[in-house]
CSV table of C-alpha atoms in Angstrom, one decimal:
chain,number,residue,atom,x,y,z
A,196,ALA,CA,34.9,20.9,-18.3
A,197,SER,CA,32.4,18.7,-16.2
A,198,ALA,CA,33.3,16.9,-12.9
A,199,PHE,CA,31.1,14.2,-14.0
A,200,ASP,CA,32.7,11.0,-13.6
A,201,GLN,CA,30.6,7.9,-13.3
A,202,ASP,CA,30.1,4.5,-15.3
A,203,LEU,CA,26.5,4.7,-16.1
A,204,GLY,CA,26.3,1.4,-17.8
A,205,TRP,CA,23.8,2.2,-20.2
A,206,CYS,CA,22.8,0.7,-23.8
A,207,VAL,CA,21.4,3.0,-26.4
A,208,ASP,CA,20.4,2.9,-29.6
A,209,ASP,CA,22.8,4.2,-32.5
A,210,ASP,CA,21.0,7.6,-33.0
A,211,VAL,CA,20.3,8.8,-29.6
A,212,PHE,CA,23.1,11.6,-29.4
A,213,ASP,CA,21.9,13.0,-32.8
A,214,PRO,CA,18.4,11.6,-33.4
A,215,TYR,CA,17.5,14.2,-36.1
A,216,GLY,CA,20.7,13.9,-37.9
A,217,TRP,CA,21.2,17.7,-37.9
A,218,TYR,CA,24.4,18.5,-35.8
A,219,GLY,CA,26.6,15.3,-36.3
A,220,THR,CA,27.1,14.7,-33.1
A,221,THR,CA,28.3,11.4,-31.7
A,222,ILE,CA,28.4,9.6,-28.4
A,223,GLN,CA,31.8,10.9,-27.6
A,224,ASP,CA,30.5,14.5,-28.1
A,225,ALA,CA,28.1,13.8,-25.4
A,226,PHE,CA,30.9,13.1,-22.7
A,227,SER,CA,33.6,15.6,-24.1
A,228,GLY,CA,35.2,17.4,-21.1
A,229,THR,CA,34.4,14.8,-18.2
A,230,PRO,CA,37.0,12.5,-16.6
A,231,CYS,CA,35.2,9.6,-18.2
A,232,ALA,CA,35.3,10.9,-21.7
A,233,SER,CA,37.8,8.0,-22.9
A,234,THR,CA,35.1,5.4,-21.6
A,235,SER,CA,31.7,7.5,-22.8
A,236,CYS,CA,31.4,7.1,-19.3
A,237,GLY,CA,30.3,3.4,-19.6
A,238,VAL,CA,27.4,3.8,-22.3
A,239,VAL,CA,27.6,1.4,-24.8
A,240,GLN,CA,25.8,1.9,-28.2
A,241,LYS,CA,23.6,-1.0,-29.5
A,242,ALA,CA,25.4,-1.6,-32.7
A,243,LEU,CA,28.8,-2.1,-31.1
A,244,SER,CA,27.4,-4.5,-28.3
A,245,PRO,CA,27.6,-8.1,-29.1
A,246,ALA,CA,25.1,-9.3,-31.5
A,247,GLY,CA,23.8,-5.9,-31.7
A,248,THR,CA,21.6,-6.2,-28.5
A,249,CYS,CA,21.7,-4.5,-25.3
A,250,ALA,CA,21.4,-6.4,-22.1
A,251,PRO,CA,18.7,-5.3,-20.1
A,252,THR,CA,19.4,-2.9,-17.3
A,253,PRO,CA,19.6,-4.1,-14.1
A,254,ALA,CA,16.6,-3.8,-11.7
A,255,PRO,CA,17.7,-1.4,-8.9
A,256,THR,CA,17.9,-3.6,-5.5
A,257,SER,CA,16.9,-2.6,-2.4
A,258,LYS,CA,18.6,-2.1,1.2
A,259,TYR,CA,17.2,-3.5,4.3
A,260,TRP,CA,18.0,-1.1,7.5
A,261,GLY,CA,15.9,-3.4,9.8
A,262,ASN,CA,13.6,-2.1,12.8
A,263,GLY,CA,14.0,1.0,14.8
A,264,ASN,CA,15.6,3.2,12.7
A,265,GLY,CA,12.3,5.4,12.1
A,266,TRP,CA,10.0,5.8,8.6
A,267,CYS,CA,11.2,7.5,5.5
A,268,MET,CA,8.7,10.2,4.8
A,269,SER,CA,7.6,11.4,1.2
A,270,GLY,CA,4.8,13.1,-0.4
A,271,LEU,CA,3.9,10.1,-1.8
A,272,ASP,CA,3.5,8.4,1.8
A,273,GLU,CA,0.9,5.7,0.2
A,274,GLU,CA,-0.6,3.3,2.2
A,275,ILE,CA,-0.9,0.0,0.2
A,276,GLY,CA,-2.1,-2.7,2.7
A,277,ARG,CA,-2.6,-3.7,6.1
A,278,GLY,CA,-1.7,-7.4,7.6
A,279,VAL,CA,1.6,-7.7,5.3
A,280,SER,CA,3.3,-10.6,6.6
A,281,ASP,CA,6.8,-8.9,6.7
A,282,ALA,CA,8.9,-6.1,5.4
A,283,ASN,CA,9.7,-7.8,2.2
A,284,ALA,CA,6.5,-8.5,1.2
A,285,CYS,CA,5.7,-5.0,1.6
A,286,TRP,CA,8.9,-4.1,-1.0
A,287,THR,CA,7.2,-6.5,-3.5
A,288,MET,CA,3.6,-5.0,-3.3
A,289,CYS,CA,5.1,-1.1,-3.6
A,290,GLU,CA,7.5,-2.2,-6.2
A,291,ASP,CA,4.4,-4.0,-8.3
A,292,GLU,CA,2.7,-0.7,-7.9
A,293,TYR,CA,4.9,2.2,-8.4
A,294,GLY,CA,8.1,0.2,-10.2
A,295,SER,CA,11.4,2.3,-10.3
A,296,GLY,CA,9.2,5.2,-8.7
A,297,LEU,CA,9.9,3.3,-5.4
A,298,VAL,CA,12.5,4.4,-3.3
A,299,ALA,CA,11.5,3.1,0.3
A,300,ILE,CA,8.8,1.2,2.0
A,301,ASP,CA,7.8,1.4,5.9
A,302,TRP,CA,6.3,-1.6,7.5
A,303,SER,CA,4.9,-1.9,10.8
A,304,ALA,CA,5.1,-5.5,12.6
A,305,ALA,CA,2.0,-4.5,15.0
A,306,ASP,CA,-0.3,-4.6,12.5
A,307,GLY,CA,1.4,-5.2,8.9
A,308,GLU,CA,0.8,-1.7,7.6
A,309,CYS,CA,2.7,-1.1,4.4
A,310,TYR,CA,3.5,2.2,3.2
A,311,CYS,CA,5.2,3.5,-0.2
A,312,GLN,CA,7.4,6.0,-0.4
A,313,ASN,CA,8.7,7.7,-3.4
A,314,ASP,CA,11.3,9.7,-1.6
A,315,CYS,CA,13.1,9.6,1.7
A,316,GLN,CA,13.1,13.2,2.6
A,317,CYS,CA,13.0,12.8,5.9
A,318,MET,CA,12.4,10.6,9.2
A,319,GLU,CA,9.7,9.9,11.8
A,320,ASP,CA,8.8,7.3,14.5
A,321,LEU,CA,12.7,7.1,15.2
A,322,GLN,CA,13.5,4.4,17.9
A,323,ASP,CA,10.5,2.5,17.2
A,324,ALA,CA,11.4,-1.0,17.2
A,325,GLY,CA,7.9,-2.3,15.8
A,326,THR,CA,8.7,-0.3,12.5
A,327,TYR,CA,11.3,-1.7,9.6
A,328,LEU,CA,12.7,0.4,6.8
A,329,VAL,CA,13.6,-0.9,3.4
A,330,THR,CA,15.4,1.5,0.8
A,331,ARG,CA,16.9,1.5,-2.5
A,332,ASP,CA,20.5,0.3,-2.3
A,333,TYR,CA,21.7,4.0,-3.4
A,334,ILE,CA,20.2,5.8,0.0
A,335,ALA,CA,23.8,5.4,1.5
A,336,ALA,CA,22.6,7.0,4.5
A,337,LEU,CA,19.3,7.8,6.4
A,338,PRO,CA,18.2,11.8,6.4
A,339,ASP,CA,17.7,13.7,9.9
A,340,LYS,CA,14.1,13.6,11.5
A,341,CYS,CA,11.5,15.7,10.1
A,342,PRO,CA,11.3,19.3,11.5
A,343,GLY,CA,8.0,20.3,12.0
A,344,TYR,CA,6.6,23.2,10.5
A,345,ALA,CA,4.8,25.9,13.1
A,346,MET,CA,1.3,26.3,12.0
A,347,THR,CA,-1.0,29.6,12.6
A,348,ASP,CA,-5.0,29.6,11.7
A,349,ASP,CA,-3.7,31.3,8.6
A,350,THR,CA,-0.7,29.3,7.6
A,351,ILE,CA,-2.2,25.9,8.3
A,352,ARG,CA,-5.3,26.6,5.7
A,353,THR,CA,-2.5,27.5,3.0
A,354,ALA,CA,-0.4,24.7,4.0
A,355,VAL,CA,-3.5,22.1,3.4
A,356,ALA,CA,-4.3,23.7,0.2
A,357,ALA,CA,-1.1,22.9,-0.8
A,358,TRP,CA,-0.7,19.4,0.4
A,359,THR,CA,-4.0,18.4,-1.1
A,360,SER,CA,-3.0,20.1,-4.3
A,361,ASP,CA,0.6,18.4,-4.5
A,362,ALA,CA,1.9,16.9,-1.5
A,363,THR,CA,5.2,16.1,-2.9
A,364,ALA,CA,5.5,20.1,-3.7
A,365,ALA,CA,4.0,21.2,-0.2
A,366,MET,CA,6.8,19.0,1.7
A,367,ASP,CA,9.5,21.3,0.5
A,368,THR,CA,7.9,24.2,2.1
A,369,TYR,CA,6.0,22.8,5.4
A,370,GLY,CA,7.5,19.2,5.4
A,371,HIS,CA,5.1,16.2,5.8
A,372,ILE,CA,2.2,17.2,7.2
A,373,SER,CA,2.3,14.5,9.8
A,374,THR,CA,4.8,16.8,11.5
A,375,TRP,CA,3.1,20.0,11.4
A,376,GLU,CA,3.4,21.6,14.7
A,377,THR,CA,-0.4,22.5,15.3
A,378,GLU,CA,-0.4,24.1,19.2
A,379,GLY,CA,-0.4,27.4,17.6
A,380,VAL,CA,-3.9,26.9,15.6
A,381,THR,CA,-7.1,27.8,17.2
A,382,ASP,CA,-9.5,27.5,14.5
A,383,MET,CA,-9.5,24.5,12.2
A,384,SER,CA,-13.1,24.6,11.3
A,385,ARG,CA,-13.9,23.3,7.7
A,386,LEU,CA,-10.2,23.0,7.4
A,387,PHE,CA,-10.2,19.9,5.0
A,388,CYS,CA,-13.7,21.0,3.5
A,389,VAL,CA,-13.3,21.1,-0.2
A,390,ARG,CA,-15.2,24.2,-2.0
A,391,GLN,CA,-17.5,23.0,-5.0
A,392,ASP,CA,-18.6,25.2,-7.7
A,393,TRP,CA,-22.0,25.2,-6.7
A,394,MET,CA,-21.4,26.7,-3.5
A,395,GLU,CA,-22.4,30.2,-2.6
A,396,GLY,CA,-20.1,32.8,-1.0
A,397,ASP,CA,-16.2,32.1,0.1
């Protein structure tokens, strides 16, 4: 048995639960053993919906947190513009660019900086009255302050390489690059230099 119990509100084509006709499975089989099995957990098949069509899936809505709550941080952390008029305009710009992949925006009233985030893993700039935050409405509570990873001369080079390769994956190990504690680093020479194939030596 499964504890899954959520009304999904999906509308699907008739054969998605057995697309190749190999197993004879049905929509009911997909949710068997769940508390919402009797309603197929809110999934409707197109053929059984009115006029054989599906209503469009409602667009995700946003939640305005106001100012002073900090900035959501993620592996994306993409500045999409400056001089943006307000947080709502920032949200629109980011949503146009990233669609449903957008999770949060951070907007600064000081210069209109607008950052798009594909997650809200931790918070920075807490208590800054000039920063405004908007997230998807399913974010019920904001996460904790971003922890700082204490870097050494060795670990910072590994971390930078990881960050430039895949920032989202690097965040799982090191946190956001803006939070790294660098007091223990004594050598940053050529830290962000990218080695090319034509270069000799290490």
